[in-house]
């Protein structure tokens, strides 16, 4: 993982990036601290590395991210090793930049203003939730939160979607929101 310097990369300044060894990619990590307990969300970033990224560092002079990678067990790497430069071009970034869990829903804040009609259309959002089971085996299947003995994911009902006055934050009202291990929020917004 690597922190973006506070004076670099436009709206991603000060954010945490996570390098995906196996998938040869990178994610933006969004933290939300509630009563001293950190929760996290990740947003996939565009682009792929030719090898599994395992070290990243921002260059002090050009301010860009340099990533060294290699290949090995369980990567989708197409080369044995690579050195990549990832740069911020200054183009518009349209990504979630923050999130917060509330007792009755989630708020998602984006880097750019959202079109109200799309942001308040329930059809613009799809949410699923699931848990994992810890065991001696490597990995876990997805297990229902609603019916813990059933394998699979649960669809989460979004009662309403409201664009907040800042024009960049949408509040998704979710009655009965509860702690889960994994929640996936998909969106289609303008």
Short mmCIF file of N, CA and C in Angstrom, two decimals:
data_model
loop_
_atom_site.label_atom_id
_atom_site.label_comp_id
_atom_site.label_asym_id
_atom_site.label_seq_id
_atom_site.Cartn_x
_atom_site.Cartn_y
_atom_site.Cartn_z
N UNK A 1 0.85 -1.17 0.00
CA UNK A 1 0.00 0.00 0.00
C UNK A 1 0.89 1.23 0.00
N UNK A 2 0.35 2.32 -0.53
CA UNK A 2 1.13 3.55 -0.60
C UNK A 2 0.18 4.75 -0.48
N UNK A 3 0.59 5.74 0.28
CA UNK A 3 -0.19 6.96 0.44
C UNK A 3 0.16 7.95 -0.67
N UNK A 4 -0.86 8.55 -1.26
CA UNK A 4 -0.65 9.61 -2.23
C UNK A 4 -0.21 10.85 -1.45
N UNK A 5 0.87 11.52 -1.85
CA UNK A 5 1.29 12.73 -1.14
C UNK A 5 0.15 13.76 -1.08
N UNK A 6 0.11 14.55 -0.03
CA UNK A 6 -1.00 15.50 0.14
C UNK A 6 -1.08 16.60 -0.91
N UNK A 7 -0.01 16.80 -1.67
CA UNK A 7 0.00 17.86 -2.68
C UNK A 7 0.05 17.33 -4.10
N UNK A 8 -0.31 16.07 -4.31
CA UNK A 8 -0.21 15.44 -5.63
C UNK A 8 -1.52 14.77 -6.02
N UNK A 9 -1.69 14.55 -7.30
CA UNK A 9 -2.76 13.74 -7.87
C UNK A 9 -4.16 14.32 -7.66
N UNK A 10 -4.29 15.62 -7.67
CA UNK A 10 -5.61 16.26 -7.64
C UNK A 10 -6.51 15.75 -6.53
N UNK A 11 -7.73 15.27 -6.86
CA UNK A 11 -8.69 14.87 -5.83
C UNK A 11 -8.25 13.62 -5.05
N UNK A 12 -7.24 12.90 -5.53
CA UNK A 12 -6.77 11.71 -4.81
C UNK A 12 -5.65 12.03 -3.82
N UNK A 13 -5.30 13.31 -3.68
CA UNK A 13 -4.26 13.72 -2.75
C UNK A 13 -4.57 13.24 -1.34
N UNK A 14 -3.57 12.64 -0.70
CA UNK A 14 -3.71 12.18 0.68
C UNK A 14 -4.44 10.86 0.83
N UNK A 15 -4.86 10.26 -0.26
CA UNK A 15 -5.60 8.99 -0.19
C UNK A 15 -4.65 7.80 -0.18
N UNK A 16 -5.17 6.64 0.19
CA UNK A 16 -4.40 5.41 0.26
C UNK A 16 -4.68 4.56 -0.98
N UNK A 17 -3.62 4.05 -1.60
CA UNK A 17 -3.74 3.16 -2.75
C UNK A 17 -3.32 1.76 -2.33
N UNK A 18 -4.03 0.76 -2.80
CA UNK A 18 -3.70 -0.64 -2.51
C UNK A 18 -3.34 -1.32 -3.82
N UNK A 19 -2.17 -1.96 -3.83
CA UNK A 19 -1.70 -2.66 -5.02
C UNK A 19 -2.20 -4.10 -4.99
N UNK A 20 -2.76 -4.56 -6.10
CA UNK A 20 -3.35 -5.89 -6.19
C UNK A 20 -2.39 -6.85 -6.87
N UNK A 21 -1.65 -7.59 -6.09
CA UNK A 21 -0.65 -8.52 -6.60
C UNK A 21 -1.27 -9.50 -7.59
N UNK A 22 -2.28 -10.22 -7.17
CA UNK A 22 -2.85 -11.27 -8.00
C UNK A 22 -3.55 -10.78 -9.25
N UNK A 23 -4.20 -9.65 -9.15
CA UNK A 23 -4.97 -9.13 -10.29
C UNK A 23 -4.23 -8.08 -11.10
N UNK A 24 -3.01 -7.80 -10.68
CA UNK A 24 -2.16 -6.84 -11.41
C UNK A 24 -2.86 -5.50 -11.59
N UNK A 25 -3.44 -5.00 -10.52
CA UNK A 25 -4.17 -3.74 -10.58
C UNK A 25 -3.95 -2.91 -9.33
N UNK A 26 -4.83 -1.93 -9.15
CA UNK A 26 -4.71 -1.00 -8.04
C UNK A 26 -6.11 -0.54 -7.63
N UNK A 27 -6.29 -0.31 -6.34
CA UNK A 27 -7.56 0.18 -5.80
C UNK A 27 -7.32 1.41 -4.93
N UNK A 28 -8.32 2.25 -4.89
CA UNK A 28 -8.36 3.38 -3.98
C UNK A 28 -9.02 2.89 -2.69
N UNK A 29 -8.37 3.11 -1.55
CA UNK A 29 -8.90 2.67 -0.26
C UNK A 29 -9.54 3.87 0.43
N UNK A 30 -10.82 3.74 0.77
CA UNK A 30 -11.55 4.80 1.45
C UNK A 30 -11.82 4.38 2.89
N UNK A 31 -11.32 5.15 3.83
CA UNK A 31 -11.50 4.81 5.25
C UNK A 31 -12.65 5.62 5.84
N UNK A 32 -13.33 4.99 6.79
CA UNK A 32 -14.39 5.64 7.54
C UNK A 32 -14.20 5.22 8.99
N UNK A 33 -13.91 6.17 9.88
CA UNK A 33 -13.68 5.85 11.27
C UNK A 33 -14.93 6.23 12.07
N UNK A 34 -15.51 5.24 12.74
CA UNK A 34 -16.72 5.44 13.54
C UNK A 34 -16.41 5.04 14.97
N UNK A 35 -16.50 5.99 15.89
CA UNK A 35 -16.23 5.77 17.30
C UNK A 35 -14.90 5.05 17.50
N UNK A 36 -13.87 5.49 16.76
CA UNK A 36 -12.54 4.94 16.89
C UNK A 36 -12.29 3.64 16.15
N UNK A 37 -13.30 3.10 15.50
CA UNK A 37 -13.16 1.84 14.76
C UNK A 37 -13.11 2.15 13.27
N UNK A 38 -12.04 1.73 12.62
CA UNK A 38 -11.88 1.98 11.18
C UNK A 38 -12.63 0.93 10.37
N UNK A 39 -13.31 1.41 9.34
CA UNK A 39 -13.96 0.55 8.36
C UNK A 39 -13.39 0.97 7.02
N UNK A 40 -13.48 0.10 6.05
CA UNK A 40 -12.89 0.45 4.77
C UNK A 40 -13.76 0.08 3.59
N UNK A 41 -13.52 0.80 2.51
CA UNK A 41 -14.15 0.50 1.23
C UNK A 41 -13.05 0.64 0.18
N UNK A 42 -13.18 -0.11 -0.89
CA UNK A 42 -12.20 -0.02 -1.97
C UNK A 42 -12.92 0.26 -3.28
N UNK A 43 -12.23 1.03 -4.13
CA UNK A 43 -12.75 1.39 -5.45
C UNK A 43 -11.70 0.98 -6.47
N UNK A 44 -12.04 0.07 -7.40
CA UNK A 44 -11.05 -0.30 -8.43
C UNK A 44 -10.66 0.91 -9.27
N UNK A 45 -9.37 1.02 -9.55
CA UNK A 45 -8.87 2.09 -10.41
C UNK A 45 -8.58 1.52 -11.80
N UNK A 46 -8.71 2.34 -12.83
CA UNK A 46 -8.48 1.83 -14.18
C UNK A 46 -7.01 1.47 -14.39
N UNK A 47 -6.78 0.61 -15.37
CA UNK A 47 -5.42 0.21 -15.73
C UNK A 47 -5.03 -1.12 -15.14
N UNK A 48 -4.06 -1.74 -15.81
CA UNK A 48 -3.51 -3.03 -15.35
C UNK A 48 -2.01 -2.98 -15.46
N UNK A 49 -1.34 -3.68 -14.55
CA UNK A 49 0.10 -3.80 -14.59
C UNK A 49 0.46 -5.08 -15.34
N UNK A 50 1.63 -5.10 -15.95
CA UNK A 50 2.08 -6.29 -16.69
C UNK A 50 2.55 -7.40 -15.77
N UNK A 51 2.89 -7.06 -14.53
CA UNK A 51 3.27 -8.05 -13.54
C UNK A 51 2.64 -7.66 -12.20
N UNK A 52 2.68 -8.59 -11.26
CA UNK A 52 2.05 -8.34 -9.96
C UNK A 52 2.76 -7.23 -9.19
N UNK A 53 2.08 -6.12 -8.91
CA UNK A 53 2.72 -5.00 -8.22
C UNK A 53 2.99 -5.36 -6.76
N UNK A 54 4.23 -5.17 -6.32
CA UNK A 54 4.50 -5.45 -4.91
C UNK A 54 5.21 -4.31 -4.18
N UNK A 55 5.64 -3.28 -4.88
CA UNK A 55 6.22 -2.10 -4.23
C UNK A 55 5.84 -0.87 -5.04
N UNK A 56 5.41 0.17 -4.32
CA UNK A 56 5.09 1.43 -4.98
C UNK A 56 5.66 2.59 -4.19
N UNK A 57 6.06 3.64 -4.91
CA UNK A 57 6.61 4.82 -4.26
C UNK A 57 6.40 6.04 -5.15
N UNK A 58 6.08 7.17 -4.52
CA UNK A 58 5.94 8.42 -5.26
C UNK A 58 7.31 9.10 -5.35
N UNK A 59 7.68 9.49 -6.56
CA UNK A 59 8.97 10.14 -6.78
C UNK A 59 8.88 11.58 -6.27
N UNK A 60 9.86 12.03 -5.49
CA UNK A 60 9.79 13.37 -4.91
C UNK A 60 9.87 14.50 -5.94
N UNK A 61 10.47 14.26 -7.11
CA UNK A 61 10.61 15.34 -8.09
C UNK A 61 9.43 15.42 -9.05
N UNK A 62 9.04 14.31 -9.67
CA UNK A 62 7.96 14.40 -10.65
C UNK A 62 6.58 14.11 -10.05
N UNK A 63 6.54 13.65 -8.78
CA UNK A 63 5.27 13.44 -8.09
C UNK A 63 4.44 12.28 -8.60
N UNK A 64 5.02 11.43 -9.43
CA UNK A 64 4.26 10.30 -9.98
C UNK A 64 4.59 9.01 -9.23
N UNK A 65 3.71 8.03 -9.37
CA UNK A 65 3.85 6.75 -8.69
C UNK A 65 4.67 5.80 -9.55
N UNK A 66 5.68 5.19 -8.96
CA UNK A 66 6.48 4.16 -9.62
C UNK A 66 6.20 2.84 -8.92
N UNK A 67 5.89 1.82 -9.71
CA UNK A 67 5.49 0.53 -9.17
C UNK A 67 6.39 -0.56 -9.75
N UNK A 68 7.02 -1.34 -8.85
CA UNK A 68 7.82 -2.48 -9.27
C UNK A 68 6.97 -3.74 -9.07
N UNK A 69 7.05 -4.63 -10.06
CA UNK A 69 6.27 -5.84 -9.98
C UNK A 69 7.06 -7.06 -10.39
N UNK A 70 6.51 -8.20 -10.04
CA UNK A 70 7.10 -9.48 -10.44
C UNK A 70 5.96 -10.47 -10.61
N UNK A 71 6.32 -11.69 -10.94
CA UNK A 71 5.30 -12.70 -11.10
C UNK A 71 5.56 -13.81 -10.10
N UNK A 72 4.61 -14.66 -9.96
CA UNK A 72 4.73 -15.76 -9.01
C UNK A 72 3.40 -16.45 -8.86
N UNK A 73 3.25 -17.10 -7.75
CA UNK A 73 2.05 -17.88 -7.47
C UNK A 73 0.80 -16.99 -7.49
N UNK A 74 -0.16 -17.40 -8.23
CA UNK A 74 -1.49 -16.79 -8.28
C UNK A 74 -1.50 -15.32 -8.72
N UNK A 75 -0.87 -14.99 -9.79
CA UNK A 75 -1.04 -13.67 -10.38
C UNK A 75 -1.49 -13.84 -11.83
N UNK A 76 -2.10 -12.80 -12.34
CA UNK A 76 -2.49 -12.80 -13.76
C UNK A 76 -1.42 -12.09 -14.60
N UNK A 77 -0.19 -12.04 -14.07
CA UNK A 77 0.91 -11.34 -14.74
C UNK A 77 1.18 -11.93 -16.12
N UNK A 78 1.53 -11.05 -17.06
CA UNK A 78 1.89 -11.50 -18.40
C UNK A 78 3.40 -11.36 -18.63
N UNK A 79 4.10 -10.73 -17.67
CA UNK A 79 5.56 -10.63 -17.73
C UNK A 79 6.14 -11.01 -16.37
N UNK A 80 7.38 -11.47 -16.39
CA UNK A 80 8.03 -11.87 -15.14
C UNK A 80 8.27 -10.70 -14.20
N UNK A 81 8.48 -9.54 -14.74
CA UNK A 81 8.71 -8.36 -13.92
C UNK A 81 8.50 -7.11 -14.73
N UNK A 82 8.26 -6.01 -14.04
CA UNK A 82 8.04 -4.75 -14.74
C UNK A 82 8.23 -3.59 -13.77
N UNK A 83 8.58 -2.44 -14.33
CA UNK A 83 8.60 -1.19 -13.59
C UNK A 83 7.66 -0.25 -14.33
N UNK A 84 6.63 0.21 -13.63
CA UNK A 84 5.61 1.06 -14.24
C UNK A 84 5.64 2.45 -13.61
N UNK A 85 5.32 3.45 -14.42
CA UNK A 85 5.07 4.79 -13.93
C UNK A 85 3.58 5.04 -14.09
N UNK A 86 2.92 5.42 -13.01
CA UNK A 86 1.50 5.75 -13.04
C UNK A 86 1.41 7.24 -12.77
N UNK A 87 0.82 7.97 -13.71
CA UNK A 87 0.80 9.42 -13.57
C UNK A 87 -0.62 9.97 -13.55
N UNK A 88 -0.75 11.09 -12.87
CA UNK A 88 -2.00 11.83 -12.87
C UNK A 88 -1.93 12.82 -14.02
N UNK A 89 -2.86 12.71 -14.96
CA UNK A 89 -2.80 13.53 -16.17
C UNK A 89 -3.48 14.89 -16.02
N UNK A 90 -4.23 15.06 -14.94
CA UNK A 90 -4.98 16.30 -14.76
C UNK A 90 -6.38 16.23 -15.33
N UNK A 91 -6.71 15.12 -16.00
CA UNK A 91 -8.06 14.95 -16.53
C UNK A 91 -9.05 14.77 -15.39
N UNK A 92 -10.31 14.98 -15.67
CA UNK A 92 -11.36 14.85 -14.68
C UNK A 92 -11.41 13.44 -14.13
N UNK A 93 -11.48 13.33 -12.81
CA UNK A 93 -11.59 12.05 -12.11
C UNK A 93 -13.02 11.93 -11.60
N UNK A 94 -13.68 10.86 -11.96
CA UNK A 94 -15.07 10.64 -11.52
C UNK A 94 -15.14 9.34 -10.72
N UNK A 95 -14.86 9.46 -9.43
CA UNK A 95 -14.83 8.30 -8.54
C UNK A 95 -15.42 8.65 -7.18
N UNK A 96 -15.88 7.65 -6.42
CA UNK A 96 -16.19 7.92 -5.02
C UNK A 96 -14.91 8.30 -4.29
N UNK A 97 -15.00 9.28 -3.42
CA UNK A 97 -13.83 9.75 -2.68
C UNK A 97 -13.99 9.56 -1.17
N UNK A 98 -15.24 9.34 -0.73
CA UNK A 98 -15.51 9.13 0.69
C UNK A 98 -16.84 8.39 0.84
N UNK A 99 -17.00 7.77 1.98
CA UNK A 99 -18.25 7.07 2.29
C UNK A 99 -18.43 7.10 3.80
N UNK A 100 -19.65 6.91 4.24
CA UNK A 100 -19.94 6.85 5.67
C UNK A 100 -21.16 5.98 5.91
N UNK A 101 -21.05 5.10 6.87
CA UNK A 101 -22.17 4.26 7.27
C UNK A 101 -22.98 4.98 8.34
N UNK A 102 -24.28 5.03 8.15
CA UNK A 102 -25.21 5.62 9.11
C UNK A 102 -26.12 4.49 9.62
N UNK A 103 -26.87 4.75 10.66
CA UNK A 103 -27.78 3.72 11.19
C UNK A 103 -28.83 3.31 10.16
N UNK A 104 -29.16 4.22 9.24
CA UNK A 104 -30.23 3.94 8.28
C UNK A 104 -29.77 3.98 6.82
N UNK A 105 -28.45 3.91 6.57
CA UNK A 105 -28.01 3.91 5.18
C UNK A 105 -26.55 4.26 5.01
N UNK A 106 -26.19 4.54 3.77
CA UNK A 106 -24.83 4.87 3.40
C UNK A 106 -24.80 6.20 2.66
N UNK A 107 -23.75 6.99 2.90
CA UNK A 107 -23.54 8.17 2.07
C UNK A 107 -22.26 7.93 1.26
N UNK A 108 -22.33 8.29 -0.01
CA UNK A 108 -21.19 8.17 -0.92
C UNK A 108 -20.90 9.55 -1.49
N UNK A 109 -19.66 10.01 -1.34
CA UNK A 109 -19.26 11.31 -1.85
C UNK A 109 -18.33 11.10 -3.04
N UNK A 110 -18.63 11.77 -4.15
CA UNK A 110 -17.88 11.62 -5.38
C UNK A 110 -17.00 12.84 -5.63
N UNK A 111 -16.04 12.69 -6.52
CA UNK A 111 -15.12 13.78 -6.84
C UNK A 111 -15.78 14.88 -7.66
N UNK A 112 -16.84 14.54 -8.37
CA UNK A 112 -17.51 15.49 -9.26
C UNK A 112 -18.99 15.61 -8.89
N UNK A 113 -19.62 16.74 -9.23
CA UNK A 113 -21.07 16.85 -9.02
C UNK A 113 -21.82 15.79 -9.82
N UNK A 114 -22.91 15.32 -9.25
CA UNK A 114 -23.72 14.27 -9.87
C UNK A 114 -24.97 14.86 -10.50
N UNK A 115 -25.43 14.23 -11.56
CA UNK A 115 -26.70 14.61 -12.18
C UNK A 115 -27.82 14.13 -11.27
N UNK A 116 -28.69 15.05 -10.84
CA UNK A 116 -29.71 14.73 -9.84
C UNK A 116 -30.62 13.58 -10.27
N UNK A 117 -31.10 13.58 -11.51
CA UNK A 117 -32.04 12.52 -11.93
C UNK A 117 -31.43 11.13 -11.77
N UNK A 118 -30.18 10.96 -12.19
CA UNK A 118 -29.53 9.66 -12.07
C UNK A 118 -29.22 9.33 -10.61
N UNK A 119 -28.77 10.33 -9.84
CA UNK A 119 -28.39 10.10 -8.44
C UNK A 119 -29.59 9.72 -7.58
N UNK A 120 -30.78 10.19 -7.94
CA UNK A 120 -31.96 9.90 -7.13
C UNK A 120 -32.82 8.79 -7.71
N UNK A 121 -32.35 8.15 -8.77
CA UNK A 121 -33.05 7.02 -9.39
C UNK A 121 -32.60 5.72 -8.71
N UNK A 122 -33.52 5.01 -8.09
CA UNK A 122 -33.16 3.76 -7.41
C UNK A 122 -32.55 2.74 -8.36
N UNK A 123 -32.90 2.81 -9.63
CA UNK A 123 -32.34 1.91 -10.62
C UNK A 123 -30.87 2.15 -10.90
N UNK A 124 -30.33 3.25 -10.38
CA UNK A 124 -28.90 3.55 -10.56
C UNK A 124 -28.02 2.78 -9.59
N UNK A 125 -28.63 2.08 -8.62
CA UNK A 125 -27.85 1.43 -7.57
C UNK A 125 -28.25 -0.04 -7.41
N UNK A 126 -27.26 -0.84 -7.09
CA UNK A 126 -27.46 -2.25 -6.78
C UNK A 126 -26.51 -2.59 -5.64
N UNK A 127 -27.04 -3.20 -4.57
CA UNK A 127 -26.21 -3.53 -3.41
C UNK A 127 -26.42 -4.99 -3.03
N UNK A 128 -25.31 -5.67 -2.75
CA UNK A 128 -25.35 -7.03 -2.22
C UNK A 128 -24.46 -7.09 -0.98
N UNK A 129 -24.77 -8.05 -0.10
CA UNK A 129 -23.98 -8.24 1.11
C UNK A 129 -23.75 -9.73 1.35
N UNK A 130 -22.67 -10.06 2.06
CA UNK A 130 -22.38 -11.44 2.40
C UNK A 130 -21.31 -11.49 3.49
N UNK A 131 -21.17 -12.65 4.08
CA UNK A 131 -20.14 -12.90 5.08
C UNK A 131 -19.23 -14.01 4.60
N UNK A 132 -18.12 -14.17 5.31
CA UNK A 132 -17.19 -15.28 5.08
C UNK A 132 -17.18 -16.16 6.32
N UNK A 133 -16.70 -17.38 6.16
CA UNK A 133 -16.50 -18.28 7.29
C UNK A 133 -15.01 -18.57 7.41
N UNK A 134 -14.51 -18.36 8.61
CA UNK A 134 -13.10 -18.66 8.86
C UNK A 134 -12.95 -20.15 9.15
N UNK A 135 -11.92 -20.77 8.56
CA UNK A 135 -11.67 -22.19 8.78
C UNK A 135 -10.22 -22.49 8.45
N UNK A 136 -9.85 -23.76 8.55
CA UNK A 136 -8.49 -24.19 8.20
C UNK A 136 -8.26 -24.14 6.70
N UNK A 137 -9.34 -24.19 5.94
CA UNK A 137 -9.22 -24.17 4.48
C UNK A 137 -8.84 -22.77 4.01
N UNK A 138 -8.21 -22.72 2.85
CA UNK A 138 -7.84 -21.44 2.26
C UNK A 138 -9.07 -20.82 1.62
N UNK A 139 -9.41 -19.62 2.01
CA UNK A 139 -10.55 -18.91 1.42
C UNK A 139 -11.88 -19.36 2.00
N UNK A 140 -12.92 -18.75 1.51
CA UNK A 140 -14.27 -19.05 1.96
C UNK A 140 -15.25 -18.79 0.83
N UNK A 141 -16.33 -19.51 0.86
CA UNK A 141 -17.44 -19.21 -0.03
C UNK A 141 -18.15 -17.98 0.52
N UNK A 142 -19.06 -17.42 -0.26
CA UNK A 142 -19.90 -16.31 0.20
C UNK A 142 -21.10 -16.92 0.93
N UNK A 143 -21.39 -16.37 2.13
CA UNK A 143 -22.49 -16.88 2.94
C UNK A 143 -23.50 -15.78 3.22
N UNK A 144 -24.76 -16.11 3.13
CA UNK A 144 -25.86 -15.17 3.37
C UNK A 144 -25.77 -14.57 4.77
N UNK A 145 -26.08 -13.31 4.89
CA UNK A 145 -26.17 -12.64 6.18
C UNK A 145 -27.55 -12.91 6.77
N UNK A 146 -28.57 -12.90 5.92
CA UNK A 146 -29.96 -13.09 6.35
C UNK A 146 -30.22 -14.53 6.79
N UNK A 147 -29.68 -15.49 6.03
CA UNK A 147 -29.82 -16.92 6.34
C UNK A 147 -28.41 -17.51 6.41
N UNK A 148 -27.75 -17.44 7.56
CA UNK A 148 -26.33 -17.79 7.68
C UNK A 148 -25.96 -19.21 7.22
N UNK A 149 -26.91 -20.14 7.14
CA UNK A 149 -26.61 -21.49 6.68
C UNK A 149 -26.73 -21.64 5.18
N UNK A 150 -27.10 -20.56 4.49
CA UNK A 150 -27.27 -20.61 3.03
C UNK A 150 -26.06 -19.97 2.35
N UNK A 151 -25.53 -20.67 1.37
CA UNK A 151 -24.43 -20.12 0.58
C UNK A 151 -24.99 -19.08 -0.38
N UNK A 152 -24.25 -17.98 -0.55
CA UNK A 152 -24.65 -16.97 -1.51
C UNK A 152 -24.66 -15.57 -0.91
N UNK A 153 -25.12 -14.65 -1.73
CA UNK A 153 -25.18 -13.24 -1.36
C UNK A 153 -26.63 -12.80 -1.21
N UNK A 154 -26.84 -11.76 -0.42
CA UNK A 154 -28.18 -11.19 -0.24
C UNK A 154 -28.27 -9.88 -0.99
N UNK A 155 -29.39 -9.67 -1.68
CA UNK A 155 -29.66 -8.36 -2.26
C UNK A 155 -30.10 -7.43 -1.13
N UNK A 156 -29.64 -6.19 -1.17
CA UNK A 156 -29.98 -5.20 -0.16
C UNK A 156 -30.94 -4.20 -0.79
N UNK A 157 -32.04 -3.95 -0.11
CA UNK A 157 -33.07 -3.04 -0.63
C UNK A 157 -32.69 -1.60 -0.29
N UNK A 158 -32.63 -0.76 -1.31
CA UNK A 158 -32.41 0.68 -1.13
C UNK A 158 -33.79 1.33 -1.21
N UNK A 159 -34.23 1.92 -0.10
CA UNK A 159 -35.56 2.53 -0.04
C UNK A 159 -35.63 3.85 -0.80
N UNK A 160 -34.55 4.64 -0.70
CA UNK A 160 -34.53 5.91 -1.41
C UNK A 160 -33.09 6.34 -1.65
N UNK A 161 -32.91 7.21 -2.61
CA UNK A 161 -31.61 7.81 -2.91
C UNK A 161 -31.82 9.31 -3.00
N UNK A 162 -31.02 10.06 -2.23
CA UNK A 162 -31.21 11.51 -2.19
C UNK A 162 -29.86 12.20 -2.40
N UNK A 163 -29.82 13.12 -3.36
CA UNK A 163 -28.62 13.91 -3.60
C UNK A 163 -28.58 15.04 -2.56
N UNK A 164 -27.49 15.13 -1.83
CA UNK A 164 -27.37 16.13 -0.78
C UNK A 164 -26.98 17.49 -1.36
N UNK A 165 -27.12 18.57 -0.57
CA UNK A 165 -26.90 19.92 -1.09
C UNK A 165 -25.54 20.18 -1.73
N UNK A 166 -24.49 19.43 -1.36
CA UNK A 166 -23.18 19.67 -1.98
C UNK A 166 -23.14 19.22 -3.44
N UNK A 167 -24.16 18.46 -3.88
CA UNK A 167 -24.24 18.00 -5.26
C UNK A 167 -23.31 16.84 -5.60
N UNK A 168 -22.47 16.44 -4.64
CA UNK A 168 -21.51 15.35 -4.88
C UNK A 168 -21.77 14.14 -3.98
N UNK A 169 -22.64 14.30 -3.00
CA UNK A 169 -22.91 13.22 -2.05
C UNK A 169 -24.32 12.71 -2.22
N UNK A 170 -24.45 11.39 -2.33
CA UNK A 170 -25.76 10.77 -2.41
C UNK A 170 -25.95 9.93 -1.15
N UNK A 171 -27.14 10.05 -0.54
CA UNK A 171 -27.47 9.23 0.63
C UNK A 171 -28.40 8.12 0.19
N UNK A 172 -28.00 6.88 0.44
CA UNK A 172 -28.81 5.71 0.12
C UNK A 172 -29.47 5.23 1.40
N UNK A 173 -30.79 5.37 1.46
CA UNK A 173 -31.52 4.93 2.64
C UNK A 173 -31.69 3.41 2.59
N UNK A 174 -31.18 2.74 3.63
CA UNK A 174 -31.23 1.28 3.70
C UNK A 174 -31.80 0.89 5.06
N UNK A 175 -33.11 0.61 5.14
CA UNK A 175 -33.69 0.21 6.41
C UNK A 175 -33.05 -1.09 6.91
N UNK A 176 -32.78 -1.16 8.19
CA UNK A 176 -32.25 -2.39 8.78
C UNK A 176 -30.79 -2.65 8.43
N UNK A 177 -30.04 -1.61 8.08
CA UNK A 177 -28.62 -1.79 7.78
C UNK A 177 -27.94 -2.39 9.00
N UNK A 178 -27.12 -3.42 8.76
CA UNK A 178 -26.45 -4.10 9.87
C UNK A 178 -25.00 -4.39 9.50
N UNK A 179 -24.16 -4.68 10.50
CA UNK A 179 -22.77 -5.00 10.19
C UNK A 179 -22.67 -6.28 9.36
N UNK A 180 -21.82 -6.24 8.35
CA UNK A 180 -21.55 -7.40 7.50
C UNK A 180 -20.06 -7.41 7.18
N UNK A 181 -19.57 -8.55 6.72
CA UNK A 181 -18.15 -8.62 6.34
C UNK A 181 -17.90 -7.96 4.99
N UNK A 182 -18.83 -8.15 4.05
CA UNK A 182 -18.65 -7.62 2.70
C UNK A 182 -19.95 -7.01 2.20
N UNK A 183 -19.83 -5.85 1.57
CA UNK A 183 -20.97 -5.22 0.92
C UNK A 183 -20.46 -4.64 -0.40
N UNK A 184 -21.16 -4.92 -1.47
CA UNK A 184 -20.78 -4.42 -2.78
C UNK A 184 -21.84 -3.43 -3.25
N UNK A 185 -21.41 -2.23 -3.55
CA UNK A 185 -22.30 -1.19 -4.05
C UNK A 185 -21.92 -0.93 -5.51
N UNK A 186 -22.87 -1.16 -6.40
CA UNK A 186 -22.66 -0.85 -7.81
C UNK A 186 -23.52 0.36 -8.14
N UNK A 187 -23.03 1.19 -9.04
CA UNK A 187 -23.78 2.39 -9.40
C UNK A 187 -23.58 2.70 -10.88
N UNK A 188 -24.54 3.41 -11.43
CA UNK A 188 -24.47 3.89 -12.80
C UNK A 188 -24.94 5.35 -12.76
N UNK A 189 -23.98 6.27 -12.67
CA UNK A 189 -24.28 7.68 -12.46
C UNK A 189 -23.66 8.54 -13.54
N UNK A 190 -24.27 9.70 -13.76
CA UNK A 190 -23.71 10.70 -14.67
C UNK A 190 -23.08 11.80 -13.82
#
